[in-house]
XYZ file of C-alpha atoms in Angstrom:
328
model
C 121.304 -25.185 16.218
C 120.613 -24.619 12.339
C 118.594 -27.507 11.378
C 115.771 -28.372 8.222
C 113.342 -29.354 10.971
C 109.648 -28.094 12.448
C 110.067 -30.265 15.305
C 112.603 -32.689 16.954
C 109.028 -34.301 17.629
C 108.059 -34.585 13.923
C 111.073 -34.837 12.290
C 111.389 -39.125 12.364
C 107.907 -39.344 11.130
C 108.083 -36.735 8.271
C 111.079 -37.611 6.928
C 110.315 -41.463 6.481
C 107.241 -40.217 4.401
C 109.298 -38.024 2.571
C 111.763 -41.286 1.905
C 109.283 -43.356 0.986
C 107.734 -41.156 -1.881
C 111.088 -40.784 -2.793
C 111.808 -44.557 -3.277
C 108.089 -45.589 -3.701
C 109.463 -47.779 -6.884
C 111.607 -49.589 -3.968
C 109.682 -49.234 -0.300
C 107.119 -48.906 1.772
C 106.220 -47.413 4.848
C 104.350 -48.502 7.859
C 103.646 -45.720 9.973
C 102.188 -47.396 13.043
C 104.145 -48.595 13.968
C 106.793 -47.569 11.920
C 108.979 -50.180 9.489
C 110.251 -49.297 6.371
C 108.963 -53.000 4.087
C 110.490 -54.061 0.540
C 107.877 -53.297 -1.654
C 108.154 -56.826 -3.441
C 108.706 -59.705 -1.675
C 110.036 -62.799 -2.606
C 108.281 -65.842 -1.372
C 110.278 -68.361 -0.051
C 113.257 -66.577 1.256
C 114.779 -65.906 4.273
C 113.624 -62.141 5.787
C 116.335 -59.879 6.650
C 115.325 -57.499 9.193
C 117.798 -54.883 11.388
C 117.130 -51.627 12.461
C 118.272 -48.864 15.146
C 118.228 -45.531 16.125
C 117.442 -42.929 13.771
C 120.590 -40.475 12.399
C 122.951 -42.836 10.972
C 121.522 -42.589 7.387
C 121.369 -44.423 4.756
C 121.337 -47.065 7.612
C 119.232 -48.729 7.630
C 116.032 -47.951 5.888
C 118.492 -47.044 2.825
C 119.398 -50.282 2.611
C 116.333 -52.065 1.855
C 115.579 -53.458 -1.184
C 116.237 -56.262 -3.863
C 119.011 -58.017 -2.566
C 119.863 -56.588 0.981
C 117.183 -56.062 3.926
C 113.409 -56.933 3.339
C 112.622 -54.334 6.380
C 113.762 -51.595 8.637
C 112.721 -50.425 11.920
C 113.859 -46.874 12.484
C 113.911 -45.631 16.139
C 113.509 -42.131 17.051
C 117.650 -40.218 16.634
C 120.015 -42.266 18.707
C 116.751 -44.658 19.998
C 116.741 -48.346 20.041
C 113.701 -49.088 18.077
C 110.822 -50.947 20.071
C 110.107 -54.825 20.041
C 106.732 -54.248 18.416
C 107.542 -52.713 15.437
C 110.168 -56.044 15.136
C 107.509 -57.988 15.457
C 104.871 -56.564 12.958
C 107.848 -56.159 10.328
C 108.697 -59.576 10.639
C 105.274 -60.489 9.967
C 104.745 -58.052 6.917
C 107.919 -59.499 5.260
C 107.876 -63.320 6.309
C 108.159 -65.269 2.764
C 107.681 -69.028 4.793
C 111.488 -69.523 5.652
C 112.464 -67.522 8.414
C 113.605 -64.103 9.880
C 116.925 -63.218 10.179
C 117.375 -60.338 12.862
C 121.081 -58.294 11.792
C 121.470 -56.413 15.507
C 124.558 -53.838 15.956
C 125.331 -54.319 19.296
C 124.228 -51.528 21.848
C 122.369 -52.236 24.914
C 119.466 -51.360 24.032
C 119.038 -52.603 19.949
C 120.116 -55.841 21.602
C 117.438 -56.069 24.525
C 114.619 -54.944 22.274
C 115.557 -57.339 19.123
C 116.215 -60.265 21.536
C 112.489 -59.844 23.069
C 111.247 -59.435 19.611
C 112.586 -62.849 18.953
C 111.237 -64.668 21.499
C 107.469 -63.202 21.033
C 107.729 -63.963 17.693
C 105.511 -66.979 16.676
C 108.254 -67.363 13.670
C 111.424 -69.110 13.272
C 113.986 -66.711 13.253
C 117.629 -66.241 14.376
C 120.297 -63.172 14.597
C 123.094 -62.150 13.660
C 125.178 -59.819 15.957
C 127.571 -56.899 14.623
C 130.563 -55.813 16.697
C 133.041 -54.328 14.265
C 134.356 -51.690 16.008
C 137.491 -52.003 17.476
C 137.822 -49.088 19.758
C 136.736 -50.964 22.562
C 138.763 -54.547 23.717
C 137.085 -57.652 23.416
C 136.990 -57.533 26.994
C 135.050 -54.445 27.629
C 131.660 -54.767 29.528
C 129.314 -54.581 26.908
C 131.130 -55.951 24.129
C 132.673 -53.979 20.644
C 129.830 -51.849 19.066
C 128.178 -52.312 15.987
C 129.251 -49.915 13.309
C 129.926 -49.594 9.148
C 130.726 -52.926 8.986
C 127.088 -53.504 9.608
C 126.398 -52.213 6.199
C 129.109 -55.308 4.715
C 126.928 -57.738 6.618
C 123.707 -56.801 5.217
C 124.702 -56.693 1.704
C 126.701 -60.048 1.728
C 124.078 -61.766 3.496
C 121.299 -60.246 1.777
C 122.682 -61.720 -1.440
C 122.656 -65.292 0.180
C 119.328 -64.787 1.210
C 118.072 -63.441 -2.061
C 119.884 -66.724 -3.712
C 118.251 -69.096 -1.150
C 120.054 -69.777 1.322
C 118.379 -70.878 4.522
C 118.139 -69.288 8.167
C 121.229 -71.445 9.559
C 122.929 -70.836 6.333
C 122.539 -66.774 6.404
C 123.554 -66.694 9.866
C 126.521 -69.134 9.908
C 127.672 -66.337 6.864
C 126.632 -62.906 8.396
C 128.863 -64.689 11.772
C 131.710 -64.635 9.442
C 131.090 -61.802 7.891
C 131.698 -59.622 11.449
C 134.462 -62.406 12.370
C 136.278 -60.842 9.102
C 135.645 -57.408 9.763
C 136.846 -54.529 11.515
C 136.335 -50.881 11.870
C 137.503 -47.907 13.753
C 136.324 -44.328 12.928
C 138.072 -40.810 14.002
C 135.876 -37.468 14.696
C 136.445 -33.978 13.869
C 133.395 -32.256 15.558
C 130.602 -33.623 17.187
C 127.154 -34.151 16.190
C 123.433 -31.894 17.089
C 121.314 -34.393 18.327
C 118.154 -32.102 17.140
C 116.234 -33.213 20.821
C 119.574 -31.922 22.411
C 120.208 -28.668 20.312
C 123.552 -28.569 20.942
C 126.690 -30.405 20.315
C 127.213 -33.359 22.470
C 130.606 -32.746 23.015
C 133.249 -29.692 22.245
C 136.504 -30.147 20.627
C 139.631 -27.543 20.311
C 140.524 -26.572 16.480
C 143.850 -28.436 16.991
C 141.709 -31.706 18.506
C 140.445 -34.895 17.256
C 138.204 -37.691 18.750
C 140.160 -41.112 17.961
C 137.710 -44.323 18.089
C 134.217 -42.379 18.242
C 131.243 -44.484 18.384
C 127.837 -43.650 15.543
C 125.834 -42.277 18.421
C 127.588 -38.903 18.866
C 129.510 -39.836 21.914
C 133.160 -39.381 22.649
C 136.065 -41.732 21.402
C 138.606 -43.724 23.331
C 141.052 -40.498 23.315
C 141.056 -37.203 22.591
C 144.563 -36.515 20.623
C 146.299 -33.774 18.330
C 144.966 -32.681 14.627
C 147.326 -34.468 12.625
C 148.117 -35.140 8.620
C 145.407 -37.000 7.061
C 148.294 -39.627 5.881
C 149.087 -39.786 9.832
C 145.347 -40.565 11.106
C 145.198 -43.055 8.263
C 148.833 -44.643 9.006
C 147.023 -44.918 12.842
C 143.738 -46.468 12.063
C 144.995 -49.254 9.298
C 147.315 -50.214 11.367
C 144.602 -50.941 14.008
C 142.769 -52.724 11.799
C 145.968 -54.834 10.363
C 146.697 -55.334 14.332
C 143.225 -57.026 14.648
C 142.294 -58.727 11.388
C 145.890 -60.524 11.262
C 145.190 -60.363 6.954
C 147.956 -62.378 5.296
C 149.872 -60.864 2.414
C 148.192 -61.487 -0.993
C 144.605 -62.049 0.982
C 141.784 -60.313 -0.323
C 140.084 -57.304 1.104
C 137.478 -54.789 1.037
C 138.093 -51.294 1.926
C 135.044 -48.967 2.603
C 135.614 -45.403 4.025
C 132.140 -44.213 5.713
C 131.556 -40.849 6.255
C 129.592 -39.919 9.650
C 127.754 -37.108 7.709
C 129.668 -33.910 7.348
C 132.796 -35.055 5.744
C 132.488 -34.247 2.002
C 133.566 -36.692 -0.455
C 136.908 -35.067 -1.774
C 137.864 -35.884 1.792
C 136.313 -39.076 1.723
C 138.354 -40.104 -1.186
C 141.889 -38.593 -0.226
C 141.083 -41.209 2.439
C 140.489 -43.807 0.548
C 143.739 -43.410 -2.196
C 145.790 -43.537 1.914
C 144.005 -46.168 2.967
C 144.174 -48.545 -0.226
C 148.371 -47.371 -0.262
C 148.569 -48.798 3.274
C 147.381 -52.105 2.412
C 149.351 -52.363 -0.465
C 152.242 -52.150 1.677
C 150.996 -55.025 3.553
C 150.749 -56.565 0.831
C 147.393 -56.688 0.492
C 144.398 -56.832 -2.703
C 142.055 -54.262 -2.014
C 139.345 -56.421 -4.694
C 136.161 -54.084 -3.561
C 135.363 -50.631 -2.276
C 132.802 -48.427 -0.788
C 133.053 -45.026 -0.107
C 130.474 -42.422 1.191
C 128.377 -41.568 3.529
C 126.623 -45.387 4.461
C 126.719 -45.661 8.474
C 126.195 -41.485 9.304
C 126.212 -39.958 12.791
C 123.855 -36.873 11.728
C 126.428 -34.090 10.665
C 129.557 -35.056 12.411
C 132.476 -34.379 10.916
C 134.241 -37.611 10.373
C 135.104 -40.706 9.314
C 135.436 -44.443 9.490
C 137.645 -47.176 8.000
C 135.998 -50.311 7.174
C 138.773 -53.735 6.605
C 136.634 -57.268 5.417
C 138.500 -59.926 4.832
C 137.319 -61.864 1.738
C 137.141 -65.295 0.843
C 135.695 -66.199 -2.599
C 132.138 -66.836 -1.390
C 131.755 -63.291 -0.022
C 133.496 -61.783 -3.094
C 130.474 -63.320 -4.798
C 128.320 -62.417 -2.689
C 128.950 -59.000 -2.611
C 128.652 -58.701 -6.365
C 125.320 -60.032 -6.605
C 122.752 -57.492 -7.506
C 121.184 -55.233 -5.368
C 118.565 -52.493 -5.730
C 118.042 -49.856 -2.817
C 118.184 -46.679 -2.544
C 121.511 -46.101 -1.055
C 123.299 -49.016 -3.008
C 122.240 -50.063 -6.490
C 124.288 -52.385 -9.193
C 124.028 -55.064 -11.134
C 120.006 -54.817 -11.969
């Protein structure tokens, strides 16, 4: 394992300093227990809060800011973060009308945000993310919580910022994920730096279709192929689930997972955005980069939202973080 760390230990507490003095115009950080805070509130608004495990930067700490989340809570890599540092970020952040909790949905973000919510002397309500569509509808614990996470907070950081109230935000971030999908395809694994190996081993000519953020294996191991095949493969998933009518409006965002550099990213993308056209599709809005990272795995993720007008609006708004920053 070649890594920029002293200690596996060390390396969640050091590097939030070190991303706080880098954004100090933007954020700051609470170190016990730890929450990364908007550094100016606005009274009066909704709070957006998520969080999770550490290792899937800029998500989530990246994304708070003017217009998006008004706090973070990082866990350690691959860690649910803990109900108390919910609770004391909801409490930093609270501008008098409510805290909205956006959860991905793994066991253990859910458990901990869910007991956050009920200790909390606050109103507050959540919003739960389960974009990916590797898994059925059916499965046991329900569809993860993926990139599209990063389309929630944005859109419904915007409503916030512009008022809206608690029912209001989470009636939108609900459809928001209803309008979403995702489904992601690895070419190596990830180090998880407590681990200090990879978590799982792939041949040269192999692939990991339908991988989840948290270095663990896809739905099926299959053949390298053509980038224009993979991409052929995963839109058509994602038609398959969203259903989007010809001449609908979409937003395409290709997420990196961390080791995937961006000429890739983009060669992605220009497939991707042909695909849809020959749905017949209007790709209106784009993101691509690395947003919802699994440490350095080599990979990526496509990201379908199906717009209405509202969220087209929404998503246009201004926003100032440190991973996403227009219109201010």
């Amino acid at each position: 394992m070649k890594k920029f760390i002293d200690s596996p230990d060390s390396l969640l507490t050091t590097s939030l300093r070190g991303f706080a003095k880098a954004h100090a115009d933007i954020v700051d950080l609470n170190e016990t227990p730890h929450f990364v805070r908007r550094k100016h509130l606005k009274p009066g608004k909704v709070a957006l809060i998520s969080g999770g495990g550490s290792g899937h930067e800029p998500l989530h700490s990246g994304f708070v800011g003017f217009g998006m989340l008004d706090a973070a809570c990082p866990g350690q890599v691959f860690t649910s973060p803990t109900p108390d540092q919910m609770i004391a970020a909801a409490q930093a952040v609270d501008g008098g009308a409510g805290v909205l909790f956006i959860v991905k949905n793994y066991a253990g973000d859910v458990m901990n945000f869910e007991m956050a919510s009920e200790m909390l002397d606050l109103p507050n309500a959540s919003v739960l993310v389960n974009d990916d569509i590797s898994l059925p509808k059916t499965h046991a614990i329900g569809r993860r919580g993926v990139a599209g996470t990063s389309i929630v907070e944005k859109v419904v950081g915007a409503a916030a910022e512009q008022g809206y109230d608690l029912a209001a935000c989470k009636a939108l971030g609900e459809r928001v994920v209803s309008a979403t999908a995702s489904l992601g395809v690895a070419l190596t694994s990830c180090t998880v730096p407590a681990l200090g190996h990879p978590t799982f081993t792939l041949g040269d000519d192999e692939i990991e279709m339908g991988v989840g953020i948290h270095g663990e294996r896809g739905r099926e191991t299959v053949k390298l192929a053509d980038a224009s095949h993979i991409v052929a493969e995963l839109t058509q998933h994602l038609f398959d689930e969203l259903q989007p009518a010809a001449g609908q409006n979409v937003l395409l965002h290709v997420n990196g997972f961390g080791g995937t550099p961006l000429i890739e990213l983009h060669l992605l993308y220009e497939l991707a955005h042909a695909r849809c056209g020959e749905r017949g599709l209007t790709v209106q809005r784009s993101l691509v980069g690395n947003f919802t990272t699994s440490l350095d795995m080599a990979g990526a993720s496509l990201t379908l939202t199906v717009l209405d007008e509202e969220m087209l609006k929404l998503w246009d708004a201004p926003v100032n973080t440190a991973a996403l920053r227009w219109g201010c």
